[in-house]
Coordinates of C-alpha atoms in Angstrom, one line a residue:
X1 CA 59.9 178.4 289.4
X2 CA 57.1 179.9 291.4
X3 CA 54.9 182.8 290.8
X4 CA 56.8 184.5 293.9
X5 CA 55.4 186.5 296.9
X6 CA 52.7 188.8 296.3
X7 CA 53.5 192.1 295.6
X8 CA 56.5 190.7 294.1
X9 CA 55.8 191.2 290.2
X10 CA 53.9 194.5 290.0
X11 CA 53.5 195.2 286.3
X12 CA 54.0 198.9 286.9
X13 CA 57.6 198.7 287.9
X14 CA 58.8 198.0 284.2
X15 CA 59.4 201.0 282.4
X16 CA 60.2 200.5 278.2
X17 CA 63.7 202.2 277.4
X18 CA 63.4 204.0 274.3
X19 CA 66.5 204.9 272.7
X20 CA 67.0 207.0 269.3
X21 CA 69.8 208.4 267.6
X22 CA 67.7 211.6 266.2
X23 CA 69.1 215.0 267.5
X24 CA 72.6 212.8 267.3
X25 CA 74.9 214.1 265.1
X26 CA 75.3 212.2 262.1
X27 CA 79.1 211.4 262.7
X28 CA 78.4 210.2 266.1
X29 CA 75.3 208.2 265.5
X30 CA 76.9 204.7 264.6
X31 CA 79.0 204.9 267.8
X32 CA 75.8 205.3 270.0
X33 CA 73.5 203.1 268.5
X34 CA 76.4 199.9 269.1
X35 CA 77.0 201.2 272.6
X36 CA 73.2 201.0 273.8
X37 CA 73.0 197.6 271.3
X38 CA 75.7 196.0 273.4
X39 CA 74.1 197.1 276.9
X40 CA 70.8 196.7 275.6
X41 CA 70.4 193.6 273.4
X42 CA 73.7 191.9 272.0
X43 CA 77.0 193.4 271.0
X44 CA 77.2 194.1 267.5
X45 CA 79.7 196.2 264.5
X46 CA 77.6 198.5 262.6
X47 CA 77.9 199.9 259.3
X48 CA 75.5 202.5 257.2
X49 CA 75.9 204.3 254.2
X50 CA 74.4 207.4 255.2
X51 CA 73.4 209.0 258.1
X52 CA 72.4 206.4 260.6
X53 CA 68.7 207.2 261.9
X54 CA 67.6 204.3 264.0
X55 CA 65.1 203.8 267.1
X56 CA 64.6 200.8 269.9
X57 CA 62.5 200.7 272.6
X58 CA 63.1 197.8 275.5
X59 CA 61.9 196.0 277.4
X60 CA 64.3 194.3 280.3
X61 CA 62.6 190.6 281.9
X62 CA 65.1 189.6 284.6
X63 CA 65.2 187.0 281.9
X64 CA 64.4 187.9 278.9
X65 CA 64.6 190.7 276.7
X66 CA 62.3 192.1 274.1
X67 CA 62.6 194.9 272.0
X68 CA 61.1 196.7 268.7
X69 CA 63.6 198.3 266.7
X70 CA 63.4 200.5 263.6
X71 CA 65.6 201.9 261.0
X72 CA 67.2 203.2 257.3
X73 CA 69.2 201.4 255.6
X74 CA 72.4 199.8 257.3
X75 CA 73.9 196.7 258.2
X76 CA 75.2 194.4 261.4
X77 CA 77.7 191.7 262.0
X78 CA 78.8 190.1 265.3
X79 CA 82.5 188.5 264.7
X80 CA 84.4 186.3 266.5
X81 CA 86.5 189.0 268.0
X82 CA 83.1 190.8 269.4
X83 CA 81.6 187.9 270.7
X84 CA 84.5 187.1 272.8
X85 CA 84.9 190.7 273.8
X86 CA 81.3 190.7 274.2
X87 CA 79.6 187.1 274.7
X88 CA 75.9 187.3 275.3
X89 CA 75.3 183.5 276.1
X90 CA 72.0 183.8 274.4
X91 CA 69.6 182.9 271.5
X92 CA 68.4 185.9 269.5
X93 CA 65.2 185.7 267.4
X94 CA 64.0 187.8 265.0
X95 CA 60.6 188.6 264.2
X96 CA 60.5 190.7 261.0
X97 CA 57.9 193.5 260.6
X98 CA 58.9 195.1 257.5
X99 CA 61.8 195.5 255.2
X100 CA 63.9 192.7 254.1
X101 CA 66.9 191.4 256.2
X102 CA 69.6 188.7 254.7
X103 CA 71.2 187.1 257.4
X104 CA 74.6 185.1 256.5
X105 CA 76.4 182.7 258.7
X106 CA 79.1 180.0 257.6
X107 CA 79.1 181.6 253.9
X108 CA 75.2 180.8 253.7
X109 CA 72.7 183.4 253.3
X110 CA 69.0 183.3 253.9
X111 CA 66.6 186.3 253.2
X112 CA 64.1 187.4 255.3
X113 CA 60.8 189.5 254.7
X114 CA 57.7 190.3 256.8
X115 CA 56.5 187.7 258.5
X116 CA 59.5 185.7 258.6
X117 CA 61.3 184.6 261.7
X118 CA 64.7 183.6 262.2
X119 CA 66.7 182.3 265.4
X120 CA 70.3 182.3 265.9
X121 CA 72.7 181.7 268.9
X122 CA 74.1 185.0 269.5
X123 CA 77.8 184.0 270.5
X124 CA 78.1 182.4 266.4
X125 CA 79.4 185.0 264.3
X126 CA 76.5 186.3 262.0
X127 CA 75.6 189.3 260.0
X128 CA 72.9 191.0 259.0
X129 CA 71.5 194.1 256.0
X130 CA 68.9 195.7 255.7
X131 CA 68.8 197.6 252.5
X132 CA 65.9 199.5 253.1
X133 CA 65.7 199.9 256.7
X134 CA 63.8 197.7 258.4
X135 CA 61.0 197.1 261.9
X136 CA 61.4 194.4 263.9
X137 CA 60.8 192.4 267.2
X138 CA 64.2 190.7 268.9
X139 CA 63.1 189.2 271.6
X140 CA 66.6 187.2 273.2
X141 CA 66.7 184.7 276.0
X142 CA 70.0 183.2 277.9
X143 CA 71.4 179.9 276.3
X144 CA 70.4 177.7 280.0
X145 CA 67.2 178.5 280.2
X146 CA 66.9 177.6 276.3
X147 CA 68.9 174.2 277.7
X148 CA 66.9 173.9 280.6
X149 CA 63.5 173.3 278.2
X150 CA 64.4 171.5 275.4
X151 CA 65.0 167.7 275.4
X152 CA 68.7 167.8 273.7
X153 CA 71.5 169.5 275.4
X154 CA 72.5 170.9 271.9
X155 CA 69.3 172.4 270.3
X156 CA 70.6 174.4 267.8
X157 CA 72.5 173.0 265.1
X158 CA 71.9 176.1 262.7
X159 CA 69.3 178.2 262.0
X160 CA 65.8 178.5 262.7
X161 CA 63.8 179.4 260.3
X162 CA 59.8 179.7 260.4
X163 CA 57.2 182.4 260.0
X164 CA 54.7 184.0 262.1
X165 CA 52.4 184.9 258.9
X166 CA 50.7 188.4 258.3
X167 CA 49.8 190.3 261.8
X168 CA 46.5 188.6 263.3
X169 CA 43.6 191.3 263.9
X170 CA 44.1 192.2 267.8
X171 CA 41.1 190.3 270.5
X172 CA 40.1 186.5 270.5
X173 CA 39.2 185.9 266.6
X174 CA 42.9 186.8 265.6
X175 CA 44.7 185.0 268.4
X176 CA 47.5 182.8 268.5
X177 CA 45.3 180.2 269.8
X178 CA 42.9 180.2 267.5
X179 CA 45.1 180.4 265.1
X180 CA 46.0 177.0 265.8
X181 CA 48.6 176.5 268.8
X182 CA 48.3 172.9 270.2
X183 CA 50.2 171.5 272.4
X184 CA 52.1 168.6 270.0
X185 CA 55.7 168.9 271.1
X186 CA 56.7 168.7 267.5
X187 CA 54.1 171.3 266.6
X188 CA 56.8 174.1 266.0
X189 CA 58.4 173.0 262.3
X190 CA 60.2 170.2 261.0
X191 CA 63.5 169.6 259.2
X192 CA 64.1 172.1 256.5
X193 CA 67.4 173.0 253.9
X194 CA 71.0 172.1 254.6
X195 CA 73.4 174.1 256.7
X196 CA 76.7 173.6 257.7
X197 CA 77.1 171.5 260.8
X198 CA 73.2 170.7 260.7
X199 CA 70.2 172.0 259.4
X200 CA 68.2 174.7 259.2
X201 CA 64.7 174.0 260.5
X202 CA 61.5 176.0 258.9
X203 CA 57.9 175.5 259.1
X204 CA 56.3 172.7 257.4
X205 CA 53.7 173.5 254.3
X206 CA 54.6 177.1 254.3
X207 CA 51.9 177.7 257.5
X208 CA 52.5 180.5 260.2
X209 CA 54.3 178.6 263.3
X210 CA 51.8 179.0 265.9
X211 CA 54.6 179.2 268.4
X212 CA 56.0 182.4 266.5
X213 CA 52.5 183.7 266.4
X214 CA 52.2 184.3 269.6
X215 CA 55.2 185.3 270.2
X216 CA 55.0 188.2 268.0
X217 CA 51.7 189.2 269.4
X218 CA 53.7 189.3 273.3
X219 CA 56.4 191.0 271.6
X220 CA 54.2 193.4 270.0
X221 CA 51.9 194.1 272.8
X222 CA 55.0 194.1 275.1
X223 CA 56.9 196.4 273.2
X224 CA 55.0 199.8 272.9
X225 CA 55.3 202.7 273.8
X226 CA 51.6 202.8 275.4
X227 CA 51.9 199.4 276.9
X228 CA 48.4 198.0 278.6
X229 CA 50.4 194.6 280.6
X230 CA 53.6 193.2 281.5
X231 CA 54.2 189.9 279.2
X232 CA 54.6 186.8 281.4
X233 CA 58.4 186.1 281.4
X234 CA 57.8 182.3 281.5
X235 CA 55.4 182.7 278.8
X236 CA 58.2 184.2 276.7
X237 CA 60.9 181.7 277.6
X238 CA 58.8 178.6 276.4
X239 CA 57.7 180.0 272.9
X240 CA 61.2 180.9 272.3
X241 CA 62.4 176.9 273.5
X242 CA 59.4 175.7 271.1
X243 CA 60.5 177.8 268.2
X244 CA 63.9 176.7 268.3
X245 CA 63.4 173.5 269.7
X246 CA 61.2 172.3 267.3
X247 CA 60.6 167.9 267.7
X248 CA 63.4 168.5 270.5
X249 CA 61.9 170.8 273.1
X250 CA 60.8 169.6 276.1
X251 CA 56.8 168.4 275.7
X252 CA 55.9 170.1 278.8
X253 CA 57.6 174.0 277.8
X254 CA 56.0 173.3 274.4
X255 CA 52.4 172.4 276.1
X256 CA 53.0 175.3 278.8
X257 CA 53.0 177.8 275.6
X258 CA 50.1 176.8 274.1
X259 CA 48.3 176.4 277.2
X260 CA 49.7 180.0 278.3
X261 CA 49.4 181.8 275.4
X262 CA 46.0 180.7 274.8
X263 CA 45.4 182.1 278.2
X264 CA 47.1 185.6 277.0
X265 CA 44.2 185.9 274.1
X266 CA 41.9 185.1 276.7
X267 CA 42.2 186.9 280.1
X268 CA 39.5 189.2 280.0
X269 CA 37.0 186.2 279.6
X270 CA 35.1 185.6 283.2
X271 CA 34.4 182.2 281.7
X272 CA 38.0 180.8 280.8
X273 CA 38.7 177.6 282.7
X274 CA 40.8 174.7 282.5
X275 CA 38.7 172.2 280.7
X276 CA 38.9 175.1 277.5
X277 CA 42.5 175.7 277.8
X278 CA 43.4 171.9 278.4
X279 CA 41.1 171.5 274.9
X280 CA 43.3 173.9 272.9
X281 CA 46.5 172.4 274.2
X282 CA 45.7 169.4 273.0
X283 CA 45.8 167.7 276.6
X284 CA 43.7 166.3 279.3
X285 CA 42.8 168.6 282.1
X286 CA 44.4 166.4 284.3
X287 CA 47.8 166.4 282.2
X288 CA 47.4 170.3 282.0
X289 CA 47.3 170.7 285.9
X290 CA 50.5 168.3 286.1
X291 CA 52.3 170.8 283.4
X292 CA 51.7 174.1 285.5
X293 CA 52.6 172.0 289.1
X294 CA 55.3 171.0 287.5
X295 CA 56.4 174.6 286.8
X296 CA 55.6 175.6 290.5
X297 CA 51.7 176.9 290.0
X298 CA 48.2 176.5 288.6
X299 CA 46.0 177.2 286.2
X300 CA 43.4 179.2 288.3
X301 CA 46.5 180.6 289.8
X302 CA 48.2 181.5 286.6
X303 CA 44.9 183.1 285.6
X304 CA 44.4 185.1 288.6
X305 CA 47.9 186.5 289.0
X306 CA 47.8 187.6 284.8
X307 CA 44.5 189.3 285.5
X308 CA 45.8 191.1 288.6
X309 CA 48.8 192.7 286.5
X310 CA 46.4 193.9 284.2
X311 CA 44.1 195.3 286.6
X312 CA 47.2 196.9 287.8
X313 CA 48.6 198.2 285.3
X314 CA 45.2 200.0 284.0
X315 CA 44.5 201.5 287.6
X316 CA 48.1 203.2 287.9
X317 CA 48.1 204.6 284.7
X318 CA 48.8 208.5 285.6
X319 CA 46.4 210.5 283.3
X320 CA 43.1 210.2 281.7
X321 CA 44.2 209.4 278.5
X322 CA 46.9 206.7 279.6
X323 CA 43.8 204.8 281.9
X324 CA 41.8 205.0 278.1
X325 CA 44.7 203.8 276.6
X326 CA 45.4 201.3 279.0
X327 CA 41.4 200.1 278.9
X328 CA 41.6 199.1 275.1
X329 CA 44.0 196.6 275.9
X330 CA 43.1 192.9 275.2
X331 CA 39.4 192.7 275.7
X332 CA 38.9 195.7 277.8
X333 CA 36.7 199.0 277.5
X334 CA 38.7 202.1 277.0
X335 CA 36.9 205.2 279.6
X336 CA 39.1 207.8 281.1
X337 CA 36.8 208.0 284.9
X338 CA 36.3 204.1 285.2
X339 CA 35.3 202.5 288.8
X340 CA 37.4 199.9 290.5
X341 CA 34.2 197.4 290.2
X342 CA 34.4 199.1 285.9
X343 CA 37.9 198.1 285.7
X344 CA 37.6 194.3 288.1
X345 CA 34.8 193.4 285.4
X346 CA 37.0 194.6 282.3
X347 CA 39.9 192.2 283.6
X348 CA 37.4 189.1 284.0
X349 CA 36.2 189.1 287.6
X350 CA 33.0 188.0 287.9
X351 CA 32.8 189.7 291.9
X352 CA 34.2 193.2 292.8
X353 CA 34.4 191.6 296.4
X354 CA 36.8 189.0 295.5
X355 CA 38.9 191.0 292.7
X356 CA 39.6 194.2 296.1
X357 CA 40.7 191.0 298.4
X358 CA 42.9 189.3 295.9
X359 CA 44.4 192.5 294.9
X360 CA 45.2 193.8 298.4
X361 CA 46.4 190.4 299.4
X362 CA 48.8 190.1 295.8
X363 CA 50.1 193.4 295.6
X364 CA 49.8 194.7 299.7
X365 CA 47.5 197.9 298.9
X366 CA 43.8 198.5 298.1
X367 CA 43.1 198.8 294.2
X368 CA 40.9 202.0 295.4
X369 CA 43.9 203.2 296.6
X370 CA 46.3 203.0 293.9
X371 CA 43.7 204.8 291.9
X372 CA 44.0 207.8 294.1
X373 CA 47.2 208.1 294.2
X374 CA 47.3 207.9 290.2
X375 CA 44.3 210.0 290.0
X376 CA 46.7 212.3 292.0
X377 CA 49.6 212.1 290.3
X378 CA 47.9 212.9 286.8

């Protein structure tokens, strides 16, 4: 995997779906919400005892898929006959918000609250209730690439079950990595109660998985409606495979997360370097640079690349108030008229000089340009 040509991930070019089944009438409400579901997230039979008011709002990686979801009371089940009508070849997580959800599976049920997490494989009959409504993040990933990081070619023997603890203020202080994500490929949980078949694995000492903590804080960033920066796919794909993976995910997707996602908290800081990042993974800088290279990039590369997405993104915003909104994104300063040198400095350049050449030569225009044209377009 490499980061691709440039101009070949411009964060502008993915666009949230938002679905809602207000305006819907009642009796049809049910129907619509399982038919975006299926093309949307995972195929599933719903029931609710009332009128059905529900929203999501997606986002579509050309690997994974995140989304927030909202809504009244109800409840969900995938069967057998659905999943092979409908198999998603996935792993689901669930990252609750608020509510409570109890999620059964071969006759055992488990009940989730805020904070909670749980991960399933999607093509294993489930079911899920929410009896009073619910907000979550699902953020799903395909089964190989699940495989294709962890260090067992079966890593899911039932459940997983962790937590990502109370929401962490937004800016460096409440970051994942601070918060505690090394990179220890075990780091994720450890063996937890009994389940049919194998076990189901939760956190140890009742701590917030640092793993799911950052997760939550991509998924949460990622999946609003006012959205500041595109989360990094790859990112996304190894804190799922360290959640569910646990003692058996690959060491180098578990040490890619924390290195990455420490990187996430701190983009907007001119003086993030490897030697830092290498520190809060728990690894050497030379075993950090092997863990990127491995993955078909660098660390100043990685940096550069996620800095020049959210450069991006802020300069094409198409009104005043979306370039504000954009601005009070992680470590940046909201302003509705800000400069190209304004906006260079807000994403962690140090020069002006450098931050116009790197853009034109990632994405194949001038960042004075793109202003323009947004500027135009407003």
């Amino acid at each position: 995997m490499t980061d691709g040509a440039p101009g070949a991930i411009a964060p502008a070019e993915l666009t949230p779906e938002i679905f809602s089944t207000s305006g819907w009438p009642a009796a049809r409400r049910v129907e619509l919400w399982e038919s975006h579901n299926a093309a949307a997230l995972i195929g599933l039979t719903v029931r609710a005892p009332d009128s059905l008011d529900a929203a999501e709002l997606n986002v579509h990686l050309p690997r994974a898929r995140l989304a927030r979801v909202t809504g009244s009371a109800h409840s969900v089940e995938r069967t057998r006959d659905l999943i092979l009508r409908c198999p998603a070849d996935s792993v689901a997580v669930f990252l609750t918000l608020r509510g409570e959800a109890r999620f059964t599976a071969d006759g055992v049920a488990l009940e989730r609250r805020r904070g909670d997490v749980l991960a399933w494989a999607a093509d294993r009959p489930f079911a899920r209730t929410f009896a009073r409504g619910l907000e979550e993040l699902v953020v799903t990933i395909p089964w190989a690439e699940l495989i294709a990081r962890s260090d067992s070619p079966t890593p899911m023997a039932g459940p997983v079950v962790t937590s990502f603890g109370p929401p962490a203020p937004t800016g460096p202080a409440g970051s994942a990595a601070s918060a505690g994500v090394v990179g220890a490929a075990g780091a994720a949980g450890v063996a937890g109660s009994a389940w049919p078949g194998g076990a189901a694995r939760s956190a140890g000492s009742g701590r917030p998985d640092p793993y799911a903590r950052a997760l939550a804080r991509i998924a949460d960033r990622a999946t609003r409606a006012e959205r500041p920066l595109r989360p990094d796919e790859r990112t996304v794909l190894d804190l799922v495979a360290a959640i569910v993976g646990g003692p058996r995910a690959a060491p180098a997707a578990a040490h890619r997360a924390a290195a990455r996602s420490y990187i996430e908290e701190r983009l907007t800081d001119p003086g993030l370097g490897a030697a830092e990042i290498a520190a809060a993974a728990g690894l050497s800088e030379r075993q950090l640079s092997r863990v990127f290279a491995a993955d078909g990039s660098s660390v100043p590369r990685h940096i550069l690349i996620r800095r020049l997405q959210l450069a991006h993104s802020i300069l094409s915003a198409t009104s005043a108030p979306d370039r504000a909104r954009a601005g009070a994104g992680p470590g940046s300063t909201a302003g509705a008229a800000r400069t190209v040198a304004d906006v260079a400095a807000s994403c962690g350049f140090t020069s002006a000089t450098y931050f116009s050449h790197a853009f034109r030569q990632h994405f194949g225009h001038r960042a004075g340009d793109l202003r323009r044209e947004a500027a135009r377009l407003k």
